[in-house]
PDB file of C-alpha atoms in Angstrom:
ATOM      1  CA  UNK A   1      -2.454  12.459  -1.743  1.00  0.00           C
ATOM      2  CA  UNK A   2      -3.350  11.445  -5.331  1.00  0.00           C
ATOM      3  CA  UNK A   3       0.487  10.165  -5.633  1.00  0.00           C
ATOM      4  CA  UNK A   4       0.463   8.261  -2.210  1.00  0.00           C
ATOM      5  CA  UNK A   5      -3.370   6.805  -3.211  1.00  0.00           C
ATOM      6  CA  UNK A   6      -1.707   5.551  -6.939  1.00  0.00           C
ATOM      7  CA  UNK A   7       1.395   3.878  -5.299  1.00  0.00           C
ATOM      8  CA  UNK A   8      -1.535   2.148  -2.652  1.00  0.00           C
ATOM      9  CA  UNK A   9      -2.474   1.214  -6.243  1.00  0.00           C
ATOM     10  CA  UNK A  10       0.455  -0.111  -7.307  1.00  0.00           C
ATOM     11  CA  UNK A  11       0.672  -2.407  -4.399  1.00  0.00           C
ATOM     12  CA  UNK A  12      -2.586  -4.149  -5.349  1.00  0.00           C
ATOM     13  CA  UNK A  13      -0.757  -5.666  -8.231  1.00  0.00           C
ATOM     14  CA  UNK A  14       1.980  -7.246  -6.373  1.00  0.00           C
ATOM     15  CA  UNK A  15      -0.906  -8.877  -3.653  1.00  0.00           C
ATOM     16  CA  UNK A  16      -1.417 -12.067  -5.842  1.00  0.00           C
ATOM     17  CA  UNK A  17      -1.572 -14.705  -3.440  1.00  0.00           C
ATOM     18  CA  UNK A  18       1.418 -16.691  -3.702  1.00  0.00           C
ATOM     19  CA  UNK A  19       3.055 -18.771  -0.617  1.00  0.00           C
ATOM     20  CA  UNK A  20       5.689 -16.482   0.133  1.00  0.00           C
ATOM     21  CA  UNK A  21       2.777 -13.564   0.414  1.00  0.00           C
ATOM     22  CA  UNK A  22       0.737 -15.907   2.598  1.00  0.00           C
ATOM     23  CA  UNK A  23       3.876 -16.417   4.593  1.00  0.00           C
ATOM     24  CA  UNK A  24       4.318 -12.966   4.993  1.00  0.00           C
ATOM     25  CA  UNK A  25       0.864 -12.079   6.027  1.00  0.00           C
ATOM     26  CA  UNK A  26       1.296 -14.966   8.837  1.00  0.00           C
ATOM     27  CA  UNK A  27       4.256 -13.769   9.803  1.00  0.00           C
ATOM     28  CA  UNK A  28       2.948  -9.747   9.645  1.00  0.00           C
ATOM     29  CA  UNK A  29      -0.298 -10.777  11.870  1.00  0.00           C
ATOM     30  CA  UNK A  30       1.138 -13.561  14.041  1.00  0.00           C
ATOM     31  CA  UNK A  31      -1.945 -15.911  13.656  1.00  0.00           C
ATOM     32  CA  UNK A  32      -1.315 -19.083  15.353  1.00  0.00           C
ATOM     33  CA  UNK A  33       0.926 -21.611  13.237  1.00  0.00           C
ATOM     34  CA  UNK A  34      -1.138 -24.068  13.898  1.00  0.00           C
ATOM     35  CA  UNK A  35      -4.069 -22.988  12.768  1.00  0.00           C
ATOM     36  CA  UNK A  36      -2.539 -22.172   9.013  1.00  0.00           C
ATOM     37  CA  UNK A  37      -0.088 -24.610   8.868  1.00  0.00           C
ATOM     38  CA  UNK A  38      -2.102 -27.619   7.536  1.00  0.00           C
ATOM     39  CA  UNK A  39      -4.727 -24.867   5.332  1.00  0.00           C
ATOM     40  CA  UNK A  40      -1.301 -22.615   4.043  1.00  0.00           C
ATOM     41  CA  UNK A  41      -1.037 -24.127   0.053  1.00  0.00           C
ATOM     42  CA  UNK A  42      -4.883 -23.482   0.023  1.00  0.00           C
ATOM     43  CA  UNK A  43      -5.799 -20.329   1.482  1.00  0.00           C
ATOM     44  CA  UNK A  44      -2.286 -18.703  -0.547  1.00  0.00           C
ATOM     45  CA  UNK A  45      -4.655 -16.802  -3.276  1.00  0.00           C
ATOM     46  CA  UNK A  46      -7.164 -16.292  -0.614  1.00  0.00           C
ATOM     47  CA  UNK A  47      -4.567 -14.285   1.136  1.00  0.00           C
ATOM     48  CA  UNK A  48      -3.935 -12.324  -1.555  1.00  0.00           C
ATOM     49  CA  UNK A  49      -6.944 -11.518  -2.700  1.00  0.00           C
ATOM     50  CA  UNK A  50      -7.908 -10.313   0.985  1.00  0.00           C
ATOM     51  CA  UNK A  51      -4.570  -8.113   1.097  1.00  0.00           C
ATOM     52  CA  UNK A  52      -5.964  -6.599  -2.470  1.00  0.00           C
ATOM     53  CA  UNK A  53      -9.552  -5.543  -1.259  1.00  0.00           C
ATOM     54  CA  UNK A  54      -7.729  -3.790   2.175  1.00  0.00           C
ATOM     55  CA  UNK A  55      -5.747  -1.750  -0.228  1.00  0.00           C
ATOM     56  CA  UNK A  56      -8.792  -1.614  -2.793  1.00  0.00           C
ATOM     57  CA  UNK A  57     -10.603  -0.209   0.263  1.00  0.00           C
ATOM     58  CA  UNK A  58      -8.187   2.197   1.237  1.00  0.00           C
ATOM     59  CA  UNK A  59      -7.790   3.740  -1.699  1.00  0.00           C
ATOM     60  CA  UNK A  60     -10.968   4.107  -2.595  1.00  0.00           C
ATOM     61  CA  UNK A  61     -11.328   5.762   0.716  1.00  0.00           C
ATOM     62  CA  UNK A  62      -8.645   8.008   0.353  1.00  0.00           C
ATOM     63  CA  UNK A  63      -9.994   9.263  -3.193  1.00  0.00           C
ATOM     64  CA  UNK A  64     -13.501   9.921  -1.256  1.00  0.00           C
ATOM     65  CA  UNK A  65     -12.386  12.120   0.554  1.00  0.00           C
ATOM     66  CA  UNK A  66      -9.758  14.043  -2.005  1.00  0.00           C
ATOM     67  CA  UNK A  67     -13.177  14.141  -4.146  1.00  0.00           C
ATOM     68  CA  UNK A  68     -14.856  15.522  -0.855  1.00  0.00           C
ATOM     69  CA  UNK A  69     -12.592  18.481  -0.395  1.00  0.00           C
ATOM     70  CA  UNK A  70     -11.856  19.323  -4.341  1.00  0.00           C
ATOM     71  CA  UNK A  71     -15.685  19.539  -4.797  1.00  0.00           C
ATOM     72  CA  UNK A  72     -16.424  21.571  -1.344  1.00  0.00           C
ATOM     73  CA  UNK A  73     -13.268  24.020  -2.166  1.00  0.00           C
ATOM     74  CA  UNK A  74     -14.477  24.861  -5.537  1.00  0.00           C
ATOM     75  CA  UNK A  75     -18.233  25.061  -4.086  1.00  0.00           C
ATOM     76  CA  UNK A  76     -16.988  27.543  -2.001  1.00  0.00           C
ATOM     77  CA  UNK A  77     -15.244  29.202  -4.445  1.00  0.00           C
ATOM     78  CA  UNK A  78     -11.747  28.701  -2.844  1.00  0.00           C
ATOM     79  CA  UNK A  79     -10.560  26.711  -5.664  1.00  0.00           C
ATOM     80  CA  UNK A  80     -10.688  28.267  -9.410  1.00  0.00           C
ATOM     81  CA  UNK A  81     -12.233  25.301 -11.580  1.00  0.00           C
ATOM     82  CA  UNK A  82      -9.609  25.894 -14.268  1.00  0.00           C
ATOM     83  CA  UNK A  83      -8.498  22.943 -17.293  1.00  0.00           C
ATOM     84  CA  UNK A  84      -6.071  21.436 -14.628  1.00  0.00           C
ATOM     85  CA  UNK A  85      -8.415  21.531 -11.639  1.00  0.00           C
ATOM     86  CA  UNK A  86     -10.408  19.633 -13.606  1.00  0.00           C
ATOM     87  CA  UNK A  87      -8.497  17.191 -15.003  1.00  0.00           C
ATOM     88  CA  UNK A  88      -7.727  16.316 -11.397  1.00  0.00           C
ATOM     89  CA  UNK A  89     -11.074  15.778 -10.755  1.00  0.00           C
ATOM     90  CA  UNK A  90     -11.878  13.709 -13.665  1.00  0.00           C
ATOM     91  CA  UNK A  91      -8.653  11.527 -12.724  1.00  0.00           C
ATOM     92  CA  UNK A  92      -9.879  11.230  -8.654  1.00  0.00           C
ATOM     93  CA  UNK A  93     -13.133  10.298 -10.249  1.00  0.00           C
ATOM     94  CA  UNK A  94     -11.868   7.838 -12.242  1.00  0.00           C
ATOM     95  CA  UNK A  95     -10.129   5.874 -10.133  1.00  0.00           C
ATOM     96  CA  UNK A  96     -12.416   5.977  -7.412  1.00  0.00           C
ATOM     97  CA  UNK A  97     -15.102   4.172  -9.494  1.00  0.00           C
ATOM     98  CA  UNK A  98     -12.051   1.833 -10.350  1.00  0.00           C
ATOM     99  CA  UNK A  99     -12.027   1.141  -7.091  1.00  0.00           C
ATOM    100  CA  UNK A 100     -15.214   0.592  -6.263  1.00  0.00           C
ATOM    101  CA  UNK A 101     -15.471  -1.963  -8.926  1.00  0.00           C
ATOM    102  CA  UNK A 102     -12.231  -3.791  -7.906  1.00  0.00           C
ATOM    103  CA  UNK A 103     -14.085  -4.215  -4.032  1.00  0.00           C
ATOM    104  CA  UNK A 104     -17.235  -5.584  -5.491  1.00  0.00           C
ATOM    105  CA  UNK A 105     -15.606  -8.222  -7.921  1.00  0.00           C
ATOM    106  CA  UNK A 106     -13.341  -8.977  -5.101  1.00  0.00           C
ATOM    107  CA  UNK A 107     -16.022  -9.348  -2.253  1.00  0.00           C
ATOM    108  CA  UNK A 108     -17.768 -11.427  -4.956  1.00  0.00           C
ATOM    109  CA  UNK A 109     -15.109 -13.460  -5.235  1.00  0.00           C
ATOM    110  CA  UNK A 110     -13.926 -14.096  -1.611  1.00  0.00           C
ATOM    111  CA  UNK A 111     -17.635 -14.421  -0.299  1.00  0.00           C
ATOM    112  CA  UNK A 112     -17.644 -18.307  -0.356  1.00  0.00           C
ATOM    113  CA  UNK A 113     -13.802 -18.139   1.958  1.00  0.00           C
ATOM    114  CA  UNK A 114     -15.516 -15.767   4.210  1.00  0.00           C
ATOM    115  CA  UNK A 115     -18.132 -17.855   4.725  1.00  0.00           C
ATOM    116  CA  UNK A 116     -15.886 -21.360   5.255  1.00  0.00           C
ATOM    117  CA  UNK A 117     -13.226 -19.554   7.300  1.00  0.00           C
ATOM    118  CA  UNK A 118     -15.020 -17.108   9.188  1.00  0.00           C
ATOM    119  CA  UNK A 119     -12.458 -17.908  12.121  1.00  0.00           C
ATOM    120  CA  UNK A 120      -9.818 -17.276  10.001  1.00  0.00           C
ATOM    121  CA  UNK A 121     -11.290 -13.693   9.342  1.00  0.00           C
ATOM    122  CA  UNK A 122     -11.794 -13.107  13.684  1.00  0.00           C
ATOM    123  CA  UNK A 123      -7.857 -14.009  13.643  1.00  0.00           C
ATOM    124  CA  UNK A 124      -6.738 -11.509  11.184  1.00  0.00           C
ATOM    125  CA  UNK A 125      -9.272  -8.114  12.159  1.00  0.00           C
ATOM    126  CA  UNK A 126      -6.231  -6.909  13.127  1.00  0.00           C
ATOM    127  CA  UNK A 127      -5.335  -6.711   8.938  1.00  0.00           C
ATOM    128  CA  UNK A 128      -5.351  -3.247   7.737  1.00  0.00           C
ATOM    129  CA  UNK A 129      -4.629  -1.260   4.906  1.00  0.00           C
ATOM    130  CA  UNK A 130      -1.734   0.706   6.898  1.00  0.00           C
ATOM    131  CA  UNK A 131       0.329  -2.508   8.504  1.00  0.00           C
ATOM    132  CA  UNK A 132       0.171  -3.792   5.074  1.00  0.00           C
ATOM    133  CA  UNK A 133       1.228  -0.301   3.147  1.00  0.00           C
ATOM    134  CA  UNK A 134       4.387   0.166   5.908  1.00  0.00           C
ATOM    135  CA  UNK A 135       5.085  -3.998   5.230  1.00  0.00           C
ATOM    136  CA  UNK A 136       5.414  -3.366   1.854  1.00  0.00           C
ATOM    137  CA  UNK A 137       7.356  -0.080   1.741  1.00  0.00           C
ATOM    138  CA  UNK A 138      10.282  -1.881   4.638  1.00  0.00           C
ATOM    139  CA  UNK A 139      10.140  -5.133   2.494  1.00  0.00           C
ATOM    140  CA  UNK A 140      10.778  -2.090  -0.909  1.00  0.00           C
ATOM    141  CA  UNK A 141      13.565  -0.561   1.283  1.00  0.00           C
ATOM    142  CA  UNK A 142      15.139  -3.659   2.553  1.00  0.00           C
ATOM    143  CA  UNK A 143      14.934  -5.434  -1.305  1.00  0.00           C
ATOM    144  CA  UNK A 144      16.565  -1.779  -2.737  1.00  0.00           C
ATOM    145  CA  UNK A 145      19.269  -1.527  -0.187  1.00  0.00           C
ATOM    146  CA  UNK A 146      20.190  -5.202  -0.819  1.00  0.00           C
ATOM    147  CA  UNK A 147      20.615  -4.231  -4.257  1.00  0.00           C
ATOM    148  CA  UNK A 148      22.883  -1.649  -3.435  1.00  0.00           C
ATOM    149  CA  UNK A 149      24.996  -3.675  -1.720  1.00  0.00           C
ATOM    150  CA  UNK A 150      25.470  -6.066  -4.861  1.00  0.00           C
ATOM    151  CA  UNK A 151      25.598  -2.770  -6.714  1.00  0.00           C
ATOM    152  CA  UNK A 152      22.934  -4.054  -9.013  1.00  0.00           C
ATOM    153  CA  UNK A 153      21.461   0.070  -8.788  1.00  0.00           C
ATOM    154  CA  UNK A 154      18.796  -0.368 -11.369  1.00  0.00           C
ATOM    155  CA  UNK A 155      15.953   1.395 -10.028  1.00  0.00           C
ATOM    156  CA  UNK A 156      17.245   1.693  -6.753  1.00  0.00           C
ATOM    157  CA  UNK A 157      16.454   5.595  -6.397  1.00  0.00           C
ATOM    158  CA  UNK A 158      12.685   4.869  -7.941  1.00  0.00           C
ATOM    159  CA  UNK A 159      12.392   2.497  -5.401  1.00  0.00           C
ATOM    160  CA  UNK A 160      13.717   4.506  -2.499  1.00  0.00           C
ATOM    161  CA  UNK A 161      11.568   7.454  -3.703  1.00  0.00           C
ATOM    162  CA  UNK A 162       8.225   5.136  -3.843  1.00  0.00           C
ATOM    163  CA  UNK A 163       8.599   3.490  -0.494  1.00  0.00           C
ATOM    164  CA  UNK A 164       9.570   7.278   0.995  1.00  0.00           C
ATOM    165  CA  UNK A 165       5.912   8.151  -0.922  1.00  0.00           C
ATOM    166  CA  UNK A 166       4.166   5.438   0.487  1.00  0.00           C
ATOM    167  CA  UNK A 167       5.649   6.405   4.014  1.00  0.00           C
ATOM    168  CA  UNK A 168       4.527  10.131   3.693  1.00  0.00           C
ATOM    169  CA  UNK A 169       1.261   9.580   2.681  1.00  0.00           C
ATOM    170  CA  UNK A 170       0.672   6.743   5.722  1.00  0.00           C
ATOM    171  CA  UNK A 171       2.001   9.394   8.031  1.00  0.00           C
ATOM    172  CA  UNK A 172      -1.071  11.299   7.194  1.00  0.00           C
ATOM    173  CA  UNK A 173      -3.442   9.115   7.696  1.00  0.00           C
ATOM    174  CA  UNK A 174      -2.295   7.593  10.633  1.00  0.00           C
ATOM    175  CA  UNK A 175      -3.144   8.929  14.528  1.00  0.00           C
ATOM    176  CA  UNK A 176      -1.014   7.738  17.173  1.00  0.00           C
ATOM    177  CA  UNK A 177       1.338  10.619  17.365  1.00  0.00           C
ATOM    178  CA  UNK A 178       4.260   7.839  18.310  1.00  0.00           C
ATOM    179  CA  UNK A 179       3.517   6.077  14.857  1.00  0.00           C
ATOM    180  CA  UNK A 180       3.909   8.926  12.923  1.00  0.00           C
ATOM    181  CA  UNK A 181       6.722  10.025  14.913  1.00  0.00           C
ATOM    182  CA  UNK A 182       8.583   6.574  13.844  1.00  0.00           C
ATOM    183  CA  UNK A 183       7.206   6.981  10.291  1.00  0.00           C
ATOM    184  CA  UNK A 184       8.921  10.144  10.027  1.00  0.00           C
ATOM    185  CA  UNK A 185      12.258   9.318  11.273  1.00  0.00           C
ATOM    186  CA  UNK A 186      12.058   5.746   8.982  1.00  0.00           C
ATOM    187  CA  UNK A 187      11.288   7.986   6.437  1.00  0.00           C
ATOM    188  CA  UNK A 188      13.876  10.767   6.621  1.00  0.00           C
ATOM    189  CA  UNK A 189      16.865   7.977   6.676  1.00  0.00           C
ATOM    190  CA  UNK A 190      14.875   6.594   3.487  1.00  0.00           C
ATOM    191  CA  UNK A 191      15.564  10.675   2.289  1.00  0.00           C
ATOM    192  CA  UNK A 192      19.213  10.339   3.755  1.00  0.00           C
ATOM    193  CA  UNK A 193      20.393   7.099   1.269  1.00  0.00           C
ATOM    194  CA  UNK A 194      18.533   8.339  -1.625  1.00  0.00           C
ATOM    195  CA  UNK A 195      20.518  11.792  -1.053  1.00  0.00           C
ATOM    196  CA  UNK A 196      23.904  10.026  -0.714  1.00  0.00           C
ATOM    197  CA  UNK A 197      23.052   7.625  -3.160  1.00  0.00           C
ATOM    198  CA  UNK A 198      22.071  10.481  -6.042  1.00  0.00           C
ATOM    199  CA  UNK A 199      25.565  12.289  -4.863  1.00  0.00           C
ATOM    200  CA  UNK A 200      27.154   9.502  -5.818  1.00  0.00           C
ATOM    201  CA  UNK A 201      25.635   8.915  -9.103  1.00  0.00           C
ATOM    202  CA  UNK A 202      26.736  12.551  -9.705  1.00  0.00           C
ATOM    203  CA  UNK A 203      30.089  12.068  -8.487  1.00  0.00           C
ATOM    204  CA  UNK A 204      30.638   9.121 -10.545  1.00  0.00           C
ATOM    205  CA  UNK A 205      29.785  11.172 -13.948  1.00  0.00           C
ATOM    206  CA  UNK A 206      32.294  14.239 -12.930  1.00  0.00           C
TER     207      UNK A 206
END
């Protein structure tokens, strides 16, 4: 979980705001055209910044309840509070306070665009962490696989391997058995390429 929660991280930094994100999240939550299209150039860092404190959320969420279960295992005495255990801890700790303190200076910041465009926020309670954790690992898949086609292969297994992370971890957290069913299956043809793809790599240095 603490490898799924730091590529949720990750994703954070690549939820800046630009047009093509605000695009995206239009396109993702199918709000109205024309309600955006006249507010798009404006709202673009808004967007971002909204995407950010979803994942900021999430993640802290996840690493409350990681925190949860390392403290009541080793209360209970069915986990041995050895150097590593530990350091675990410490590192959990550490970035759930991180995250904590990324919500607040974001909320801080996007108070005055909840208050103006409060309908834009009844559109879009359909934005969660998960759509926009799958969105990003298919648009991670889709960019790497285009790649490979132009055999431009730097970083094309790291970004197979992420996106497969990002889809393991989701599939835990998610409920609707169908979901996680699909998940799976996206995920295990993720597993299929970057098998083929390292078996090539190999073949190519024989």
């Amino acid at each position: 979980m603490l490898a799924f929660t730091e590529c949720v991280l990750d994703l954070t930094a690549v939820r800046s705001g630009n047009a093509e994100l605000c695009n995206s999240a239009v396109s993702l939550y199918q709000i109205q055209e024309s309600v955006v299209v006249d507010q798009i150039s404006r709202l673009s860092k808004d967007w971002g910044q909204v995407e950010q404190l979803v994942l900021y959320m999430k993640a802290a969420q996840l690493l409350a309840s990681s925190l949860h279960l390392a403290k009541a295992q080793i209360k209970s005495a069915k986990l041995n509070l050895s150097t590593a255990v530990k350091q675990v801890v410490k590192n959990l700790n550490e970035r759930y306070k991180f995250c904590i303190a990324m919500c607040k200076k974001l909320t801080e910041k996007l108070n005055q665009f909840f208050s103006d465009k409060q309908r834009f926020v009844d559109e879009i309670n359909s934005v969660t962490a998960e759509k926009l954790i799958y969105s990003c690992a298919v648009e991670m898949v889709q960019a790497a696989a285009l790649d490979e086609m132009f055999q431009q292969t730097e970083d094309i297994a790291y970004r197979y391997h992420k996106a497969a992370l990002l889809l393991e971890g989701l599939a835990k957290i998610l409920q609707d058995p169908a979901d996680i069913e699909n998940i799976n299956r996206y995920k295990a043809s993720i597993e299929r390429r970057l098998s083929a793809l390292c078996c090539n790599t190999v073949a190519v240095y024989e």
